[in-house]
XYZ file of C-alpha atoms in Angstrom:
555
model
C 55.619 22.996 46.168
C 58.083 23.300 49.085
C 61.037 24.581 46.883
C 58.886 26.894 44.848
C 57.371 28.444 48.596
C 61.649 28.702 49.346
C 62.476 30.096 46.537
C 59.527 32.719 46.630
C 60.426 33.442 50.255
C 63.844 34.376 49.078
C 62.830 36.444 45.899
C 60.959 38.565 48.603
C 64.011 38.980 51.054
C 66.386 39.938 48.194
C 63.905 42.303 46.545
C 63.169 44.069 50.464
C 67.297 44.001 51.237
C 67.647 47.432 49.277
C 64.478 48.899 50.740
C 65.447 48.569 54.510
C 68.231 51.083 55.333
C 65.214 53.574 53.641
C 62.665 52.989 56.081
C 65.689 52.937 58.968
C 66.311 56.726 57.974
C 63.712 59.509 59.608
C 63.417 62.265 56.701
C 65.331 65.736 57.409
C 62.743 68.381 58.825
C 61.220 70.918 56.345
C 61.958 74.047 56.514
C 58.767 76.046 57.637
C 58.225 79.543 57.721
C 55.554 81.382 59.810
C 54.638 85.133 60.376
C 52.770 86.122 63.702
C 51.855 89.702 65.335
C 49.487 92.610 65.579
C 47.844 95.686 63.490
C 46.973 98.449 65.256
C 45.229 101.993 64.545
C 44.717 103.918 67.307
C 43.744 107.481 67.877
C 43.848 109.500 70.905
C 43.169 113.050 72.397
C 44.686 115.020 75.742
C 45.981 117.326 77.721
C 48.459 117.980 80.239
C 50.223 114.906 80.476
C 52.918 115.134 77.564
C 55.468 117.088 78.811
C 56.161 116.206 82.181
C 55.113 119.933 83.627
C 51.872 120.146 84.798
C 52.188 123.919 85.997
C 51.707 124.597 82.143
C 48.570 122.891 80.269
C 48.816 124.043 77.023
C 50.082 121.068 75.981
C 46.711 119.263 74.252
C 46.650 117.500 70.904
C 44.177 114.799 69.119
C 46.124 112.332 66.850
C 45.718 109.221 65.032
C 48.469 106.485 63.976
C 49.273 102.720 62.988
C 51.682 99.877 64.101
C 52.537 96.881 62.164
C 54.676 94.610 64.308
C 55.265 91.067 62.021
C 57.260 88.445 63.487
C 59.190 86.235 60.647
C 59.892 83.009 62.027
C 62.273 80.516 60.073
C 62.463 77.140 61.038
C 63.763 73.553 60.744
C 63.465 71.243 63.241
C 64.395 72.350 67.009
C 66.104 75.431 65.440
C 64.554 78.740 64.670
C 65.580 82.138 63.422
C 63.154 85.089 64.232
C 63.011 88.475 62.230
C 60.890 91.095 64.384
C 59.741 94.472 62.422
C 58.124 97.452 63.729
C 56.413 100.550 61.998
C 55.062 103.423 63.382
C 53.244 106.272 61.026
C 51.344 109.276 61.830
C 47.912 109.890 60.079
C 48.830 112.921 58.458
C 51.954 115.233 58.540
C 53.024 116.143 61.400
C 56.189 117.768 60.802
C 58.228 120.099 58.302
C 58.151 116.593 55.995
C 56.646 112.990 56.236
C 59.822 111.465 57.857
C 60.997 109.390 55.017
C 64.381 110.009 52.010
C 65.028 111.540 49.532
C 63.042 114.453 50.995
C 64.353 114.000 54.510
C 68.063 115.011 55.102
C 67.660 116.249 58.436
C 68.565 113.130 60.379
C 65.694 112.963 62.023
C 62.143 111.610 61.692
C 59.500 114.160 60.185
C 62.283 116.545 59.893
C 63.075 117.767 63.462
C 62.889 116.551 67.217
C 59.005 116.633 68.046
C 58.284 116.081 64.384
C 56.758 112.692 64.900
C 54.692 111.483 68.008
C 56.658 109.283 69.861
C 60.022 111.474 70.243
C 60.362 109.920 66.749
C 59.078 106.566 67.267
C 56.754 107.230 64.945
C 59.187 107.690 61.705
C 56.727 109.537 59.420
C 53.435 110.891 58.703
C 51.101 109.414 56.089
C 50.775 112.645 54.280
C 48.876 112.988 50.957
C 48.724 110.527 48.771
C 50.160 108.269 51.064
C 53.881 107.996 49.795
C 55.876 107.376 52.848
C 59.356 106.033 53.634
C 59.435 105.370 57.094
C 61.632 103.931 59.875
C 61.795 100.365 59.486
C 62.603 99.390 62.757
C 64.190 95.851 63.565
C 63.143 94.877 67.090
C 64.901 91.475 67.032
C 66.801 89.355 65.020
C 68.038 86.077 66.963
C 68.928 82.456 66.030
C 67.298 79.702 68.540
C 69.427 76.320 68.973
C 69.984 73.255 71.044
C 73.344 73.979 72.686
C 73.089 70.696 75.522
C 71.246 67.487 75.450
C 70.328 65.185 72.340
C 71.080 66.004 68.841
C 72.520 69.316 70.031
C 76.049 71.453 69.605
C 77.416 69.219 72.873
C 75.195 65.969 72.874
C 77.657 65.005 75.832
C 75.737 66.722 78.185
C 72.535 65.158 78.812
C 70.309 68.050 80.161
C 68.523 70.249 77.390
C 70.336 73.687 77.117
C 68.580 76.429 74.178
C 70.436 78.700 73.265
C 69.416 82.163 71.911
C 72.074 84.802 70.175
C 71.239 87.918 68.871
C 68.904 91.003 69.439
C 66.090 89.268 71.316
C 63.492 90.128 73.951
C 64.201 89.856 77.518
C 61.268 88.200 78.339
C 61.275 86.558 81.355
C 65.059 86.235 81.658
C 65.441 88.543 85.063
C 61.468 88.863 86.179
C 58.420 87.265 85.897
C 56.621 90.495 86.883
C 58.228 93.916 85.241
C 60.922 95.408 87.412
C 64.740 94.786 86.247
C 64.630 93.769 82.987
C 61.867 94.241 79.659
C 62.109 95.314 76.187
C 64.740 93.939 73.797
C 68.384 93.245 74.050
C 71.528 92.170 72.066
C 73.223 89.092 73.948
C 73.324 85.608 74.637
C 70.724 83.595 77.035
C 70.921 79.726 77.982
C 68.019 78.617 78.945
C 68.681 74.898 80.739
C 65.734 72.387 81.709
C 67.346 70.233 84.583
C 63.547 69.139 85.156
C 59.812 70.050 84.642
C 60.246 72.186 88.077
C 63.592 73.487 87.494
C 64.800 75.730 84.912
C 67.390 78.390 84.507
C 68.160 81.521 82.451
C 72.031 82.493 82.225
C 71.901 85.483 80.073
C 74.942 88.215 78.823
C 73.402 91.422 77.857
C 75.679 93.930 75.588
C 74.554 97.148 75.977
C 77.233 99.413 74.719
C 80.583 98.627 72.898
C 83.908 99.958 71.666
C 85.654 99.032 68.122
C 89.498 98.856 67.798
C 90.920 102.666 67.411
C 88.235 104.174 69.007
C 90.283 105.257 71.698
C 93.599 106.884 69.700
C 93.120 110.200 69.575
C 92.420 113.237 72.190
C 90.840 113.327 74.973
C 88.000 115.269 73.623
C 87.446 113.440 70.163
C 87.832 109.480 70.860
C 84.980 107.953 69.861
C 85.507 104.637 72.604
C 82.328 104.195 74.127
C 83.201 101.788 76.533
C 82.216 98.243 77.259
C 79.034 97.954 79.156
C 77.354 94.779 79.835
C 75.107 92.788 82.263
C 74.964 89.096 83.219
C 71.801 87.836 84.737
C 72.010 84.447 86.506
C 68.182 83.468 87.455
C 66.974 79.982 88.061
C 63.181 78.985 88.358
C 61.506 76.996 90.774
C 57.945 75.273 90.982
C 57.803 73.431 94.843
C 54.425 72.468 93.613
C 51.547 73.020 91.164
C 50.431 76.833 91.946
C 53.656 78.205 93.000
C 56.136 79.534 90.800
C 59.560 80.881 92.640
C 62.209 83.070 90.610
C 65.290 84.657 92.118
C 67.692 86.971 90.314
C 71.111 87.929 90.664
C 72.576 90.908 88.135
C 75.925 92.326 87.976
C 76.041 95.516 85.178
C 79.338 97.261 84.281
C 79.552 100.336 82.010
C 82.820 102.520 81.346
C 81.977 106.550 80.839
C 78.620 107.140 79.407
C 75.769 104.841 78.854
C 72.110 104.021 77.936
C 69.566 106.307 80.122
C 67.423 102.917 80.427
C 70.198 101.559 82.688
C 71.181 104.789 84.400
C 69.127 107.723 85.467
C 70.534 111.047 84.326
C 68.999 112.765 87.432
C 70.596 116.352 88.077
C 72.956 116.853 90.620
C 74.770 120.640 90.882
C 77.769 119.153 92.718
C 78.651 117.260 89.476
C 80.784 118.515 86.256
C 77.870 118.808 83.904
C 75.380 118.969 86.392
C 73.733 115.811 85.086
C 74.602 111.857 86.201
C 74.774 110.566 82.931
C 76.126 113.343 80.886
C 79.399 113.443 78.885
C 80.767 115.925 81.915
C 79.736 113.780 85.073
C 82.423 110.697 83.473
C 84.962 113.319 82.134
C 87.305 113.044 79.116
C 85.558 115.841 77.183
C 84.306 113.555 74.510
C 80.879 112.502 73.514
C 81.000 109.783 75.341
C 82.527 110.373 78.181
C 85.712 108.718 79.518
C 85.956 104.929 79.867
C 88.632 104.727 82.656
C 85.241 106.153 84.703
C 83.207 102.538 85.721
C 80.508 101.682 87.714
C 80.156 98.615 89.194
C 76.456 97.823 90.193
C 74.858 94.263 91.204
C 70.858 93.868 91.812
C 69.522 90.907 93.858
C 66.181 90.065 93.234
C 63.160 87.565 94.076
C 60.265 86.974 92.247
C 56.911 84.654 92.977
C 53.735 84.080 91.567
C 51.388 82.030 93.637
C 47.562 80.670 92.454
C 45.326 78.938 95.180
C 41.930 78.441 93.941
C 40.347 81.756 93.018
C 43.308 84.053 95.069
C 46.890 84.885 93.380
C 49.392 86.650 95.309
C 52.909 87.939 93.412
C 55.497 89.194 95.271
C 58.499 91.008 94.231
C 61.767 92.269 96.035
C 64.771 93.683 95.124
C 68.153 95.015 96.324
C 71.160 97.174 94.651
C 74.221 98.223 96.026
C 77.549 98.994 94.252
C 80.091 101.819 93.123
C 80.151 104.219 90.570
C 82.738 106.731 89.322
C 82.039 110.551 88.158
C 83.664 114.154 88.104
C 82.254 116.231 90.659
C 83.172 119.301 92.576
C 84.898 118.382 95.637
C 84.197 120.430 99.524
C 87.407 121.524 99.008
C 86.766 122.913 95.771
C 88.840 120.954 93.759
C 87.569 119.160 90.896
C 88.109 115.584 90.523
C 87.275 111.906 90.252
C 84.635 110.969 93.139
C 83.858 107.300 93.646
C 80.029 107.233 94.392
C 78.229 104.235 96.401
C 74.730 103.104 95.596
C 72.091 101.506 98.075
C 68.735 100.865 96.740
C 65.440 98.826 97.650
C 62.541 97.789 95.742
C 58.915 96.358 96.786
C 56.543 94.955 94.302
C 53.327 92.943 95.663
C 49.941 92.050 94.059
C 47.241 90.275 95.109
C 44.258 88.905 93.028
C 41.041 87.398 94.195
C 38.830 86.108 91.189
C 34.831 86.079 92.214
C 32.876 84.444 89.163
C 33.359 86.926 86.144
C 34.850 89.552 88.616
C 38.628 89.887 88.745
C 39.326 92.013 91.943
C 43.003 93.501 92.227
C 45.083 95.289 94.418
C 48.748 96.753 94.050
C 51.447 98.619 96.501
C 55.152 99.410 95.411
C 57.538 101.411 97.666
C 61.449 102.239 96.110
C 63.786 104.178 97.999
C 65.288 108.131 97.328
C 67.204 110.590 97.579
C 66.675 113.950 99.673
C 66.690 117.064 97.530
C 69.807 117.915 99.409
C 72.032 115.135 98.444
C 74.934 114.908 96.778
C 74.338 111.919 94.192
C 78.081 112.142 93.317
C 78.598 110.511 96.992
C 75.439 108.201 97.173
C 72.188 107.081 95.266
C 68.968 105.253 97.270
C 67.210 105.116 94.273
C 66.747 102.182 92.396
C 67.819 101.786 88.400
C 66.793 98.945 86.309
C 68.623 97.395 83.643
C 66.317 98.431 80.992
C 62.325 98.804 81.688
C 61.485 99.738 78.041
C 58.962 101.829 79.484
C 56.668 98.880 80.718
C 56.371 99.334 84.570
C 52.827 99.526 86.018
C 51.863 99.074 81.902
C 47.865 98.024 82.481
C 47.363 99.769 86.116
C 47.960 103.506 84.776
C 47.926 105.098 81.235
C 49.714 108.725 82.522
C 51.955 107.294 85.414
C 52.921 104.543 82.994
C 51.530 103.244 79.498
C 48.094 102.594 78.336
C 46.189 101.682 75.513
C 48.196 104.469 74.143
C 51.910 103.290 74.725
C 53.253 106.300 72.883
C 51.539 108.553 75.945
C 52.777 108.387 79.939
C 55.682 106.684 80.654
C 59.118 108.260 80.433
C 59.840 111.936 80.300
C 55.952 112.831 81.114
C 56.028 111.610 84.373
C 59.921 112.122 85.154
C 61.010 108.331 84.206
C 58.432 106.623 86.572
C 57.902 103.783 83.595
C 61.261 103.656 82.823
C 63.324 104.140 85.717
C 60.435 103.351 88.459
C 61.320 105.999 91.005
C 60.371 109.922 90.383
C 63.339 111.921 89.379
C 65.716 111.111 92.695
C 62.950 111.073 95.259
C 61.865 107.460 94.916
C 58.026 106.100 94.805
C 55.149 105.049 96.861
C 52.328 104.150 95.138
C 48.871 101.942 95.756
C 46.204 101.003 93.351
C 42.936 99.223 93.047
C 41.439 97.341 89.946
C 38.159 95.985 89.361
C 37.580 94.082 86.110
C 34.335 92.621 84.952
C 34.078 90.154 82.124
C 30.265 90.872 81.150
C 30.830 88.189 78.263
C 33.824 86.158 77.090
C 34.129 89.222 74.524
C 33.019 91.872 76.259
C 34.887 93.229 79.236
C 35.067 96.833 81.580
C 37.808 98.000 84.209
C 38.211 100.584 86.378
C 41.835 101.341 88.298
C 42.404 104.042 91.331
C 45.887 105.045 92.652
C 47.521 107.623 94.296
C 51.096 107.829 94.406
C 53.300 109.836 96.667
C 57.700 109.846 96.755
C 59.588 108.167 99.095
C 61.204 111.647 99.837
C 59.597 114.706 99.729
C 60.484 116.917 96.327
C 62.041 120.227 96.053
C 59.072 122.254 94.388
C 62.187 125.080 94.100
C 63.215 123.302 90.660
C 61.668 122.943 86.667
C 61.615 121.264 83.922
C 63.967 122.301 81.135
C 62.569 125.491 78.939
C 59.258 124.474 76.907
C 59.737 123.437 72.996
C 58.698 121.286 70.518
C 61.241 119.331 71.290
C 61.422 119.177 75.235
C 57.363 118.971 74.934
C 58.338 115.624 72.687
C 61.302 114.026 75.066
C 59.288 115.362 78.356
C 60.702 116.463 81.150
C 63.378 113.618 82.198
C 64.417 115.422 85.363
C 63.868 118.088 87.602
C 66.524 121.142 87.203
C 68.364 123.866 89.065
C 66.024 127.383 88.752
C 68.138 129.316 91.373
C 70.104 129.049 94.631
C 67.246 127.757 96.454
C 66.911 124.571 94.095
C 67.978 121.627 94.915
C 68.037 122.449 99.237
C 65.020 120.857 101.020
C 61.851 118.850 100.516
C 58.747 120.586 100.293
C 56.090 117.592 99.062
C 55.297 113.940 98.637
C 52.149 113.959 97.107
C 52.321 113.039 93.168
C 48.032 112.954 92.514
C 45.950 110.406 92.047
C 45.454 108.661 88.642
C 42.111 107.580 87.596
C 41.145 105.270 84.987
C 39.013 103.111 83.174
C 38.476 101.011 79.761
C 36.582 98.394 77.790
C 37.830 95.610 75.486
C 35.624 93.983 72.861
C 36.562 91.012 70.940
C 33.844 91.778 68.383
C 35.359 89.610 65.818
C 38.634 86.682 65.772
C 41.606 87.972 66.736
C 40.448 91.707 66.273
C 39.876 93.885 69.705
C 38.265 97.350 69.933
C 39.902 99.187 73.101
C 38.299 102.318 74.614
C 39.578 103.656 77.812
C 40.172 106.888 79.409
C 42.728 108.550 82.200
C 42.225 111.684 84.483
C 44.920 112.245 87.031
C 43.972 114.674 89.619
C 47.995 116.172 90.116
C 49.204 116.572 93.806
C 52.061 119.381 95.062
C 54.741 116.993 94.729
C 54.279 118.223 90.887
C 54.395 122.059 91.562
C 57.260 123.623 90.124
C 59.240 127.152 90.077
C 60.577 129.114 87.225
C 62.022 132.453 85.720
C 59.503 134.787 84.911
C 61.601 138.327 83.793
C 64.778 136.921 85.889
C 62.243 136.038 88.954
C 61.236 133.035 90.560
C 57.891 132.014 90.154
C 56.129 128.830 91.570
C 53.367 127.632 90.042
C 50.556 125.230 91.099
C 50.603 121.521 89.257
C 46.869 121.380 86.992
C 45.193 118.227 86.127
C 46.047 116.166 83.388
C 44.315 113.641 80.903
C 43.349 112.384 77.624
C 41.305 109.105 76.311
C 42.147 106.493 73.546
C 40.340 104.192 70.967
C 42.170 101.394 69.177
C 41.511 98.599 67.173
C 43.824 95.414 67.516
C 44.457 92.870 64.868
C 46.532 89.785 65.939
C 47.500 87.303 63.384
């Protein structure tokens, strides 16, 4: 009995021996593929608030489109690879075609500028019968990985570093709240976990760059573009549950021309070209510009969110100052490189005080300008974000900035105050109240107030560029020269005083009905002057506004 109970024990250990090293090993992840984002269709009607000139209101339309904006993820284990789409079509045709080949050959969506809504964001119109090849956009495309830390690219290094590489979003890289750096970039960012309550984003950011041979041939056909970039060093703090901490430091370099989200192309008559970010103001004749012309510009920053109880306070500063390099007439009347330096401030505050199903709000921002009378080619006070992707004040206005709408406000209507923050060169002031009232979980109203004013008062003695189809699509990016008297003293601070007000209805999962509308009653600040049979006319600023619907789908 004893040597049979042996010799069964044995049988068993032999038999197991081969099984062992299987159960040692953990299985490979699967690979797992998942598809997130939204559906919209929205329609929307207006007037007054497209162009950026509110002396002329005969700018009104009524429209109706659709966004589909899937996000592919691809992933196995820790890493992930993201494919982001976006398309934008028109109901109907808007322009001389529906935007998409073989019928399309003029280069641009719905066959000229101001063909599609959205400057051509919108890459077609679904026109009869529905056959439509529009712009397939590709918002990102990044690969996620462990670069530090355990079962990573360097395992030597114990703390947990991700890595991200590709077109991406920015997130919140540079800013918990929006005022340096939104929208989408092409880069590198390291995000390290030292602990739970400290955390840092390294990020590079390439915004423009230059291929070998670009720059061997003349002056005026080199097709060298320079090479711009940003780094963004911003570490995260949490002292304690409630209190989230987030300064920023920025440096941004760009050779000759580069992207109008990261410099303002404000008019200056003292400058070749008469513009700040125009192929004259960095020379060479080409395109582009000419690359030995650099600026230099860093941005310090500080960020905070803070949550007591029912009351939230956030908190945002900010600080720019470097050099910059562009041709400009000189006193003597030479013309020549002039080396520029920049001094700009930023403040950002909100405060939030939460009573029961009432969400009580209040904002103030102030950014620093330029007199009409200054020579930007010498100095700038204004400030200029990295890129802003038209998302400042988003939620608080609808014409100052974006609304339920996001293809009206923002940019060229209101002289880059969503893009670039300030308006035109004169800076920004601005204060706003929001009450929101959730009547159920599902069911929701607001209502927003806020005047806004410029830091320095605006020369009314300037326009907009000439009224098209195409300038009524782009808007009116900055304030021009109309005469001698342009450009020589301040005559107003007062921009109006936006209006608005909405309700959001989660009638059904993951679907939203949005209905909100936006009045702005416009101040002086927006009166402007122009030639009328070769005389100066100035005209008073009208009232703008326009009201949305949309239905949201997330998935």
């Amino acid at each position: 009995m004893r040597r049979s109970l042996v010799t069964a024990v044995l049988a068993l250990v032999i038999l197991a021996i081969p099984v062992l090293p299987a159960f040692a090993q953990t299985p490979p992840p699967a690979p797992k593929v998942s598809i997130t984002g939204t559906f919209d269709q929205i329609t929307s009607l207006g007037r007054n608030i497209y162009d950026g000139n509110f002396t002329r209101d005969n700018d009104r339309e009524w429209y109706a489109r659709t966004r589909f904006r899937p996000d592919f993820e691809f992933a196995v284990g820790r890493t992930r690879a993201v494919l982001g789409i976006e398309l934008d079509l028109n109901y109907g045709q808007t322009g001389s075609n529906d935007g998409g080949f073989p019928g399309n050959n003029a280069g641009t969506a719905c066959g000229f500028v101001g063909g599609c809504k959205g400057a051509g964001s919108d890459g077609g119109g679904l026109d009869i019968n529905t056959d439509v090849a529009g712009l397939f956009e590709i918002k990102w495309i990044y690969t996620e990985f462990d670069l530090t830390g355990k079962d990573s690219l360097m395992p030597f290094i114990p703390v947990l570093t991700v890595a991200r590489a590709g077109g991406q979003p920015f997130g919140t890289i540079a800013n918990y709240k929006i005022y340096y750096a939104n929208g989408d970039f092409a880069g590198l960012d390291l995000y390290t976990t030292f602990t739970p309550d400290i955390k840092n984003h390294l990020a590079w950011v390439d915004v423009e760059d230059q291929l070998a041979g670009g720059n061997r041939s003349t002056a005026t056909t080199r097709t060298n573009r320079g090479k711009d970039w940003a780094l963004i060093e911003s570490p995260e703090f949490t002292p304690f549950k409630g209190l989230d901490l987030k300064p920023m430091i920025s440096f941004f370099n760009a050779d000759g021309l580069t992207a109008g989200s990261s410099r303002r192309n404000a008019v200056n008559v003292r400058t070749v070209g008469g513009t700040m970010n125009g192929a004259g103001a960095v020379g060479g004749g080409a395109p582009a510009g000419d690359a030995a012309n650099h600026e230099s510009r860093w941005t310090a920053g500080f960020d905070g969110r803070w949550r007591v109880g029912a009351f939230g306070l956030d908190p945002t500063v900010a600080y720019q100052w470097g050099s910059y390099d562009t041709q400009a007439f000189r006193t003597n009347g030479s013309v020549g490189r002039v080396t520029g330096t920049q001094s700009a401030w930023l403040f950002d505050v909100i405060a939030s005080y939460q009573l029961g199903p009432l969400l009580l709000e209040a904002r103030g921002m102030y950014t620093t300008g330029n007199k009409a009378r200054d020579n930007l080619s010498r100095s700038k006070y204004y400030f200029e974000p990295l890129d802003l992707d038209t998302g400042y004040w988003n939620g608080w206005t609808g014409i100052w900035g974006l609304g339920v709408d996001y293809f009206n406000g923002g940019g060229g209507a209101n002289l880059g105050m969503a893009t670039n923050i300030g308006y035109d060169r004169y800076g920004r002031g601005q204060f706003a109240l929001r009450g929101t009232y959730s009547i159920t979980p599902a069911w929701s109203v607001y209502g927003v107030v806020t005047p806004a004013w410029t830091a320095e008062k605006v020369d009314t003695d300037t326009g907009c560029p000439a009224l098209s189809v195409a300038t009524s699509a782009t808007g009116c990016t900055s304030r021009v020269a109309v005469n001698s008297n342009s450009f020589a003293k301040g005559d107003s601070n007062y921009l109006g005083t936006e209006i608005n007000g909405g309700i959001t209805w989660r009638f059904a999962p993951n679907t939203a009905f949005d209905l909100a509308a936006y009045y702005l009653f416009a101040g002086s600040a927006n009166d402007m002057t122009e030639q009328l049979n070769g005389v100066a006319v100035k005209r008073d600023a009208r009232d703008g506004y326009y009201a949305v619907a949309r239905v949201r789908l997330s998935f």
